[in-house]
CSV table of C-alpha atoms in Angstrom, one decimal:
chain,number,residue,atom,x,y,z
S,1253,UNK,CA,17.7,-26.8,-4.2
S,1254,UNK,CA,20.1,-26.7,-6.8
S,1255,UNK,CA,20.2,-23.6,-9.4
S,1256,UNK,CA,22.3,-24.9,-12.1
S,1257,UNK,CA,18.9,-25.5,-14.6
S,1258,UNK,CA,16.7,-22.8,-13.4
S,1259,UNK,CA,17.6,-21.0,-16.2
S,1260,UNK,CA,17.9,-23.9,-19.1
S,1261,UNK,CA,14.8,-22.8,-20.6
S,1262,UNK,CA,15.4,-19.4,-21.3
S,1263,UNK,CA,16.8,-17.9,-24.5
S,1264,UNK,CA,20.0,-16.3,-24.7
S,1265,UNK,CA,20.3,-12.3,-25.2
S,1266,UNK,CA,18.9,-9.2,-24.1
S,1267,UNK,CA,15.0,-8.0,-24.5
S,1268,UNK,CA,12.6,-5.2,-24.0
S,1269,UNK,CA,9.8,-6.2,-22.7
S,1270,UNK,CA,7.2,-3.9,-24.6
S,1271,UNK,CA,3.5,-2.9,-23.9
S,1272,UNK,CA,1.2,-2.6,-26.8
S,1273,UNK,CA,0.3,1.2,-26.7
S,1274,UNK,CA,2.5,3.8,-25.1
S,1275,UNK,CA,-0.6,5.1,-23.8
S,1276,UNK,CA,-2.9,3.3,-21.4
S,1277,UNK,CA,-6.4,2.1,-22.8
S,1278,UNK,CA,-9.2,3.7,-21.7
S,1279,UNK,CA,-11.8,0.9,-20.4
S,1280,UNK,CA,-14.4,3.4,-21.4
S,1281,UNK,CA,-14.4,6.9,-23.3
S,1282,UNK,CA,-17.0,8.3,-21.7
S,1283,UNK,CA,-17.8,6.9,-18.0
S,1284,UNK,CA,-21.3,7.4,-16.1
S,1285,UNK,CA,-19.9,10.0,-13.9
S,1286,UNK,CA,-22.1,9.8,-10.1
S,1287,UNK,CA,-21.4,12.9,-7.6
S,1288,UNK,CA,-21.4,13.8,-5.9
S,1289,UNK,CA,-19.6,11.2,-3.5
S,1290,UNK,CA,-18.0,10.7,-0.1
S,1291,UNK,CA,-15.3,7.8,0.8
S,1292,UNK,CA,-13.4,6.9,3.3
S,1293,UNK,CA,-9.3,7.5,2.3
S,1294,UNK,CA,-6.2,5.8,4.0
S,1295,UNK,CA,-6.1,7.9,6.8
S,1296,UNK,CA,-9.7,7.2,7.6
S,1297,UNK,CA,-10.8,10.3,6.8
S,1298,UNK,CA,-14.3,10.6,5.0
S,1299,UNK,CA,-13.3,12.7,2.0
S,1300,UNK,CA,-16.7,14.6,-0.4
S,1301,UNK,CA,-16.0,15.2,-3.6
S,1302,UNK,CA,-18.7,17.2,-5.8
S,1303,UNK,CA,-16.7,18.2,-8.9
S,1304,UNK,CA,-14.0,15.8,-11.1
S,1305,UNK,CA,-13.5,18.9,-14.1
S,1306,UNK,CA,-10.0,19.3,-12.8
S,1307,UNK,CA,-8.1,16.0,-11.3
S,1308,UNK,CA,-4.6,16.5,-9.6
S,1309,UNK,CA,-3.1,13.1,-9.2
S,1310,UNK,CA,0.1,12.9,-7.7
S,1311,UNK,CA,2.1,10.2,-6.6
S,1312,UNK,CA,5.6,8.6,-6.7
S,1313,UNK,CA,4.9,5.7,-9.5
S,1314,UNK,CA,3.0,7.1,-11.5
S,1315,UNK,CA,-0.6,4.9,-10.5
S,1316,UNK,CA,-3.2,8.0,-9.8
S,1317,UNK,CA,-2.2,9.4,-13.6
S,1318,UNK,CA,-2.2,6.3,-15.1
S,1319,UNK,CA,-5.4,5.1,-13.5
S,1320,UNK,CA,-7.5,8.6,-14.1
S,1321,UNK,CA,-6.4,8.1,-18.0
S,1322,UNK,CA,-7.5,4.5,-17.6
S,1323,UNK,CA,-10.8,4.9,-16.2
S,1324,UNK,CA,-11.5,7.4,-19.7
S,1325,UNK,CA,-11.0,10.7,-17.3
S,1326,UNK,CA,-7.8,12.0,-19.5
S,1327,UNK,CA,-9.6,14.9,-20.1
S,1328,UNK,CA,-9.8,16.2,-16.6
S,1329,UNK,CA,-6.4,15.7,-15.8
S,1330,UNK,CA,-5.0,18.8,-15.2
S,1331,UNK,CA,-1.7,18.1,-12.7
S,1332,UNK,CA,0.3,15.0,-12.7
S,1333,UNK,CA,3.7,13.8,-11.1
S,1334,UNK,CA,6.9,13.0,-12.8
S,1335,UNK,CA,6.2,9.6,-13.5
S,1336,UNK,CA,3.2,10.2,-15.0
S,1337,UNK,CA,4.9,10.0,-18.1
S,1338,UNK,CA,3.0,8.2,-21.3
S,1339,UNK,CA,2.8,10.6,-24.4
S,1340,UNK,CA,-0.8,11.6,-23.6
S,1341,UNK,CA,-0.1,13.1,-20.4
S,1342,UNK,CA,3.1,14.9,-21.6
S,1343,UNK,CA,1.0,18.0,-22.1
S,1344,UNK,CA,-0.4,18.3,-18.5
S,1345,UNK,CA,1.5,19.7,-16.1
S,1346,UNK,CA,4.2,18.8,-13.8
S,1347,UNK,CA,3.7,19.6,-10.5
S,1348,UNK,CA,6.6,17.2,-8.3
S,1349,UNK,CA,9.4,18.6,-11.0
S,1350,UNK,CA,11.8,16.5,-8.0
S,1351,UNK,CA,9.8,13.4,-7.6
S,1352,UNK,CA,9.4,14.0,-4.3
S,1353,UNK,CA,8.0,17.4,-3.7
S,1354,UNK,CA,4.6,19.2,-4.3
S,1355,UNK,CA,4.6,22.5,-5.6
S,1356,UNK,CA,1.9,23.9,-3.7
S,1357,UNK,CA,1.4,27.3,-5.3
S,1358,UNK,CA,1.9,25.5,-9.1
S,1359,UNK,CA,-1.1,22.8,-7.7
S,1360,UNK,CA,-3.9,26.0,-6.5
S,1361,UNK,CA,-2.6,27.6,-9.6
S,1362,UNK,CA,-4.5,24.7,-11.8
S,1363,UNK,CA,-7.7,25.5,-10.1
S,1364,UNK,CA,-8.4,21.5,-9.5
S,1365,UNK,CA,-11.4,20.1,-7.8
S,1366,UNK,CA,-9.9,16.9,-6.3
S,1367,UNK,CA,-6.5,15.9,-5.8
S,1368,UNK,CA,-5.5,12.5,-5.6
S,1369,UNK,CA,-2.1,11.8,-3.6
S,1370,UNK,CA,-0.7,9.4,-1.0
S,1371,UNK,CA,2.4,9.2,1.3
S,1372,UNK,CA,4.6,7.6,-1.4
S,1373,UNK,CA,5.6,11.5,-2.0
S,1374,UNK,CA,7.0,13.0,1.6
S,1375,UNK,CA,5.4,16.5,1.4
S,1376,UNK,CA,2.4,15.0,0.7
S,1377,UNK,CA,0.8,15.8,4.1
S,1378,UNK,CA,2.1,19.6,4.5
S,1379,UNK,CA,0.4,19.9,1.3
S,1380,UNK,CA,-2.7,18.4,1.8
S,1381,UNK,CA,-3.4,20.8,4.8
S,1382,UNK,CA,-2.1,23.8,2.6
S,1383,UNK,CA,-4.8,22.4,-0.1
S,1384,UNK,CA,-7.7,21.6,1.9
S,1385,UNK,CA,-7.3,25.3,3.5
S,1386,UNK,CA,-8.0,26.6,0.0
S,1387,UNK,CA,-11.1,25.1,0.4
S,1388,UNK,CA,-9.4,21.8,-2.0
S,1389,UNK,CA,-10.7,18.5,-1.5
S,1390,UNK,CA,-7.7,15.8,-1.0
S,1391,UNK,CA,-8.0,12.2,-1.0
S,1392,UNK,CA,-5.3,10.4,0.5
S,1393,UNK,CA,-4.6,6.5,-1.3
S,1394,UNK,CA,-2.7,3.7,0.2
S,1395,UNK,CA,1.5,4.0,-0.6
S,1396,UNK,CA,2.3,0.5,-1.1
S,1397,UNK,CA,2.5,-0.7,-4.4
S,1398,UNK,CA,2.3,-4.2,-5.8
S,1399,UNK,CA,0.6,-6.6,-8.2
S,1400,UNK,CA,-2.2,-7.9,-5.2
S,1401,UNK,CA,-2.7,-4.2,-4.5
S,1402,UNK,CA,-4.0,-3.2,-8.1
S,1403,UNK,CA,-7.2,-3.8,-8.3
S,1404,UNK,CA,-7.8,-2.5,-5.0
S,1405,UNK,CA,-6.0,0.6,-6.3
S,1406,UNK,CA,-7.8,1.1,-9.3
S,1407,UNK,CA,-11.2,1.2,-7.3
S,1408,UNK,CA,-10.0,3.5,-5.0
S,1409,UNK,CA,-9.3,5.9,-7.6
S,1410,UNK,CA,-12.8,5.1,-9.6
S,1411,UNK,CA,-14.7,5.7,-6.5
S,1412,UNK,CA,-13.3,8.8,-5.6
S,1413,UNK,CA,-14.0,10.1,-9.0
S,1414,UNK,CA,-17.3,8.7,-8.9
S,1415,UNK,CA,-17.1,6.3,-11.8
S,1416,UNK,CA,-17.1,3.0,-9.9
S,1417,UNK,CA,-18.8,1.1,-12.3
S,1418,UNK,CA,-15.7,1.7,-14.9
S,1419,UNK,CA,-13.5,1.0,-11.9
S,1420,UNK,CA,-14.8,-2.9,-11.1
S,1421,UNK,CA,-14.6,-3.1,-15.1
S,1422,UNK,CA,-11.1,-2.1,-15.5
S,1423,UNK,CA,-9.8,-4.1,-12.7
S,1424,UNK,CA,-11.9,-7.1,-14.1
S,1425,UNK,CA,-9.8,-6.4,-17.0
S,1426,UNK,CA,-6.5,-6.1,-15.6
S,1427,UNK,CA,-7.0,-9.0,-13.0
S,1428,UNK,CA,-7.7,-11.1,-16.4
S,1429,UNK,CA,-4.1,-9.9,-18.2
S,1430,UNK,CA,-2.4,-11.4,-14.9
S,1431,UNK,CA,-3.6,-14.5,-15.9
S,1432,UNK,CA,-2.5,-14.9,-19.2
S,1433,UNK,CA,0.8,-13.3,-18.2
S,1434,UNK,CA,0.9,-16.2,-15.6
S,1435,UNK,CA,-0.1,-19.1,-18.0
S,1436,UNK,CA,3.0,-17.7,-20.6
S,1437,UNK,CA,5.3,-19.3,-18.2
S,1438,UNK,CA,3.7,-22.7,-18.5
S,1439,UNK,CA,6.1,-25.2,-19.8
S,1440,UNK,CA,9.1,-23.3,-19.0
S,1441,UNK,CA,8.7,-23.3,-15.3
S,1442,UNK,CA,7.8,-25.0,-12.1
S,1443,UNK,CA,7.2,-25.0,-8.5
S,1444,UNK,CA,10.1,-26.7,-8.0
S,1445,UNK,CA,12.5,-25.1,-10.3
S,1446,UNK,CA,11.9,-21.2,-11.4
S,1447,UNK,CA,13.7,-18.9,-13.0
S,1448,UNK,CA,15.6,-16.3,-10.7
S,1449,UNK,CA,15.2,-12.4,-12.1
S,1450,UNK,CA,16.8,-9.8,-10.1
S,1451,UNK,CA,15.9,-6.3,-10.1
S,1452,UNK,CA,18.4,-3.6,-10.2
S,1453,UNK,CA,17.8,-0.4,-10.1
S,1454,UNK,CA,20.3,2.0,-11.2
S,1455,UNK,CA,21.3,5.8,-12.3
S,1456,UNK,CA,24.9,5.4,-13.1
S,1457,UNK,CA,27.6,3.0,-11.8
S,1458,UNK,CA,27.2,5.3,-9.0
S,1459,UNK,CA,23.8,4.2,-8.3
S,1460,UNK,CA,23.3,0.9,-8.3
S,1461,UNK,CA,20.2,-1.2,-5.9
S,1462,UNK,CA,19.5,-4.6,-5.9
S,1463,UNK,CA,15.8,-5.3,-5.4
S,1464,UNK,CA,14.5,-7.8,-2.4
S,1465,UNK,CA,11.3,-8.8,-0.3
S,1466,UNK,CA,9.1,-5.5,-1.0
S,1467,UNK,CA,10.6,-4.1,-3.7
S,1468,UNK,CA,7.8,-3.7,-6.0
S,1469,UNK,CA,9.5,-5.7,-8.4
S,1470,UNK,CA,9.8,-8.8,-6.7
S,1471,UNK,CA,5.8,-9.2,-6.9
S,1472,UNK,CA,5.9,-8.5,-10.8
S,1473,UNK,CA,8.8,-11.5,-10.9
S,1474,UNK,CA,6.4,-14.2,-8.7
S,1475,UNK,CA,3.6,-12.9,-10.8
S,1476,UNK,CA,4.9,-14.2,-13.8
S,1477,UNK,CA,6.3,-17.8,-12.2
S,1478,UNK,CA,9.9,-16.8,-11.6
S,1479,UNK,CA,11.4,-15.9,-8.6
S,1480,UNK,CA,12.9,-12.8,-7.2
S,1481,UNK,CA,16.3,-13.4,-6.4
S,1482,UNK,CA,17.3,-11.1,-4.0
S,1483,UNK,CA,14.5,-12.4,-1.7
S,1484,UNK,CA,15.5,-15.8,-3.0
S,1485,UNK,CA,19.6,-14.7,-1.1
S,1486,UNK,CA,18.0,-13.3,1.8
S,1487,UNK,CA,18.0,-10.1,1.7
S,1488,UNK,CA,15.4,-8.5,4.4
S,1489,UNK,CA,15.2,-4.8,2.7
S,1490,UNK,CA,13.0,-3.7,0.0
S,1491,UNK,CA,16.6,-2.5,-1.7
S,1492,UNK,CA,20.0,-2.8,-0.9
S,1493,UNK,CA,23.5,-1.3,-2.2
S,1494,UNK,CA,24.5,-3.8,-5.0
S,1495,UNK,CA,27.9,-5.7,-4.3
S,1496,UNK,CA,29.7,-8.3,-6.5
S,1497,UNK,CA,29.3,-10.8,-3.6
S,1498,UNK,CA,25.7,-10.0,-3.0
S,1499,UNK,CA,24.6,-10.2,-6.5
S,1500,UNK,CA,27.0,-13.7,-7.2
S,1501,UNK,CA,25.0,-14.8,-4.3
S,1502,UNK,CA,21.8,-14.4,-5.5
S,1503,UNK,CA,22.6,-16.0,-8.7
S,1504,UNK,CA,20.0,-15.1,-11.1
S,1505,UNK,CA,19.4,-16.6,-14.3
S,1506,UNK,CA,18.1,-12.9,-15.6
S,1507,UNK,CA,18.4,-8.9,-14.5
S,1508,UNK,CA,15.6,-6.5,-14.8
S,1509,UNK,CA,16.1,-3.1,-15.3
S,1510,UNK,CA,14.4,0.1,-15.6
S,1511,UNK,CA,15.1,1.4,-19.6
S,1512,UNK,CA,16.3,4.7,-18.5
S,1513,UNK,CA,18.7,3.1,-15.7
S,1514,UNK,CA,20.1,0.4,-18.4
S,1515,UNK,CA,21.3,3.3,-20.6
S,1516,UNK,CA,22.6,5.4,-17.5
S,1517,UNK,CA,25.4,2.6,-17.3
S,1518,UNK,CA,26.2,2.1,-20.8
S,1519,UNK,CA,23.8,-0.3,-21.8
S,1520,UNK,CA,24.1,-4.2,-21.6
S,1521,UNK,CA,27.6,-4.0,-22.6
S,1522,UNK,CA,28.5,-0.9,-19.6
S,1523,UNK,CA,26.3,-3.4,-17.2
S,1524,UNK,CA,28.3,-6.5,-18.1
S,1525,UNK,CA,31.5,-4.5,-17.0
S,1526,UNK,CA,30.0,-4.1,-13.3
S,1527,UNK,CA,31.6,-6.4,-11.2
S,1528,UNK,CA,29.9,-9.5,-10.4
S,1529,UNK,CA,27.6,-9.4,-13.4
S,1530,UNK,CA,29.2,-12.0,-15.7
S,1531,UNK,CA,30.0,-14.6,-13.1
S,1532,UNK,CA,26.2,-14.5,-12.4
S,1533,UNK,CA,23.8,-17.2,-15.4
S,1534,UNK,CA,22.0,-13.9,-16.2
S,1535,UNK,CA,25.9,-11.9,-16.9
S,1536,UNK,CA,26.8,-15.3,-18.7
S,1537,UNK,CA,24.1,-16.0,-21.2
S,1538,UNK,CA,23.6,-11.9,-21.4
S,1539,UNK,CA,19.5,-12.5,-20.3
S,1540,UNK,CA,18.7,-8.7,-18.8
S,1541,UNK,CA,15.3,-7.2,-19.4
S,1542,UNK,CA,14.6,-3.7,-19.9
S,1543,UNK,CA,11.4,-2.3,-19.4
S,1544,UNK,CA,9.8,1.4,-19.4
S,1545,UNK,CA,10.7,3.6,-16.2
S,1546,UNK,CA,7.0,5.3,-16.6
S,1547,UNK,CA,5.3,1.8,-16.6
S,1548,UNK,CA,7.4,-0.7,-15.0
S,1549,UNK,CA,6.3,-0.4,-11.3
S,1550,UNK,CA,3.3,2.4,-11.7
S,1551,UNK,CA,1.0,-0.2,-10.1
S,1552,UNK,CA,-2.4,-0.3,-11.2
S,1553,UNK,CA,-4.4,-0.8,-14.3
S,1554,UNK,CA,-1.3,-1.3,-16.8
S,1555,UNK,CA,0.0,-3.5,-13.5
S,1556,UNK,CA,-1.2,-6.8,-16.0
S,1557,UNK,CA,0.0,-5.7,-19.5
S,1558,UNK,CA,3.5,-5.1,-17.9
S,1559,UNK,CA,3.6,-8.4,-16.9
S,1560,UNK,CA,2.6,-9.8,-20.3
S,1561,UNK,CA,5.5,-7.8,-21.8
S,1562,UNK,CA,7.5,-9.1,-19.0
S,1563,UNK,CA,7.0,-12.3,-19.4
S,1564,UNK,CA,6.8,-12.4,-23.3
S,1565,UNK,CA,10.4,-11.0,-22.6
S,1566,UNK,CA,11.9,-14.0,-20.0
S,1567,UNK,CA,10.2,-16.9,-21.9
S,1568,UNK,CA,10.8,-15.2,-25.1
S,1569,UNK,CA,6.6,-15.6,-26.2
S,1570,UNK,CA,5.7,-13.9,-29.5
S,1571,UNK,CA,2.4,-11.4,-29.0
């Protein structure tokens, strides 16, 4: 299938695609709280929990801490991880100060009653027998990330914290922001023709990843009617070392970027100086979306307002 008009409906220029509050929205301020309660966690392990004073919830995107706030438990948040990062939880303490590693003695020190976590952090199983020694109950969540996975992730955490009720309401609501972030690309896309986004992730020239098949990303692009365009080339890896060639390849009528990783390489202008960039539509017609590195891929109940911003961005919708 030809490319050449994939992008003819898409303005010209950069954009930010922006969500409505830096802070999630609580779906309720005060949840019916009912413990205490036992699941069953990814490992299979049936997990009690009999006290949610003090949540820990760390993981590598940011989901448990966005999802605890979400569900109207701010309050008990006591330990997040690095990507936890809206202005509401700035206060709490950082307790993976690598994004990668728990800090064992700084996560007992908080005194919590629960600790939300998964395998998306490395360390996370050393810690979780370090925890549950201390007499810490740790429930282990699924790693993967993407938008089919959010309302699924958003339970997990409600029932856990034994506010279930505010969980099925608050995936309800997310499940129903997908759809209108769907229905903005009516008119400007089809099965037949979409737009191609690529996602690149960078920290400097030095750092530069192309996004494919299990990225994250790419199910945040098909969500919104485009298409991912490193899956689109072939590539069979989640990421993969961005080349000139590769990224010509792939063709993609607009980049998406992380906000933090655009500035790292100068902005849209230090991007367009990469090689490859401008012989690409997106590099020619100067289409590259920026979006929060705190919200972007955290996964879970602000999983459908980033794809409203997102596509508000590509098809250029006014809120």
């Amino acid at each position: 299938m030809a490319r050449s008009d994939s992008g003819a409906h898409l303005a010209e220029g950069p954009a930010t695609a922006t969500l409505p509050s830096a802070d999630p929205v609580p779906i309720n301020s005060a949840p019916s709280v009912h413990l205490p309660v036992t699941v069953t966690d990814h490992d299979g392990r049936r997990v009690t929990i009999t006290d949610t004073s003090r949540i820990v919830a760390l993981d590598q995107y940011g989901t448990y801490g966005t999802t605890v706030f979400a569900l109207g438990l701010g309050s008990h948040l006591v330990g997040r991880d690095i990507a936890t990062k809206f202005p509401a939880a700035q206060s709490i303490p950082n307790l993976v100060a690598d994004g990668t590693s728990v800090n064992i003695e700084s996560v007992i020190a908080v005194h919590p009653t629960v600790v939300l976590t998964d395998a998306s952090l490395p360390s996370v199983y050393g810690a979780r027998q370090q925890l549950e020694r201390s007499g810490i109950p740790v429930v282990v969540g699924d790693p993967a990330r993407t938008v089919a996975s959010s309302s699924s992730e958003i339970e997990f955490v409600a029932d856990a914290l034994g506010v279930p009720e505010a969980g099925q309401a608050l995936a309800a609501r997310t499940q129903s922001e997908l759809a209108q972030a769907r229905s903005l690309s009516e008119g400007h896309t089809d099965d037949h023709n979409r737009p191609r986004v690529a996602f690149i992730y960078a920290r400097g020239t030095g750092l530069l990843i192309l996004g494919g098949p299990g990225s994250g990303a790419d199910s945040l692009i098909e969500a919104i009617g485009a298409e991912d365009a490193g899956t689109a080339a072939g590539l069979h890896d989640a990421f993969t070392s961005l080349t000139s060639e590769g990224l010509i390849a792939a063709k993609p009528d607009a980049l998406l970027m992380m906000t933090d990783g655009l500035k790292s390489v100068g902005g849209v202008d230090g991007l367009e100086k990469i090689p490859g960039v401008v012989q690409t539509p997106a590099g020619a017609h100067h289409r590259v979306i920026d979006a929060d590195d705190g919200q972007l891929l955290s996964f879970g109940p602000r999983t459908g307002e980033v794809a409203i911003a997102l596509a508000r961005a590509l098809y250029r919708q006014q809120s």
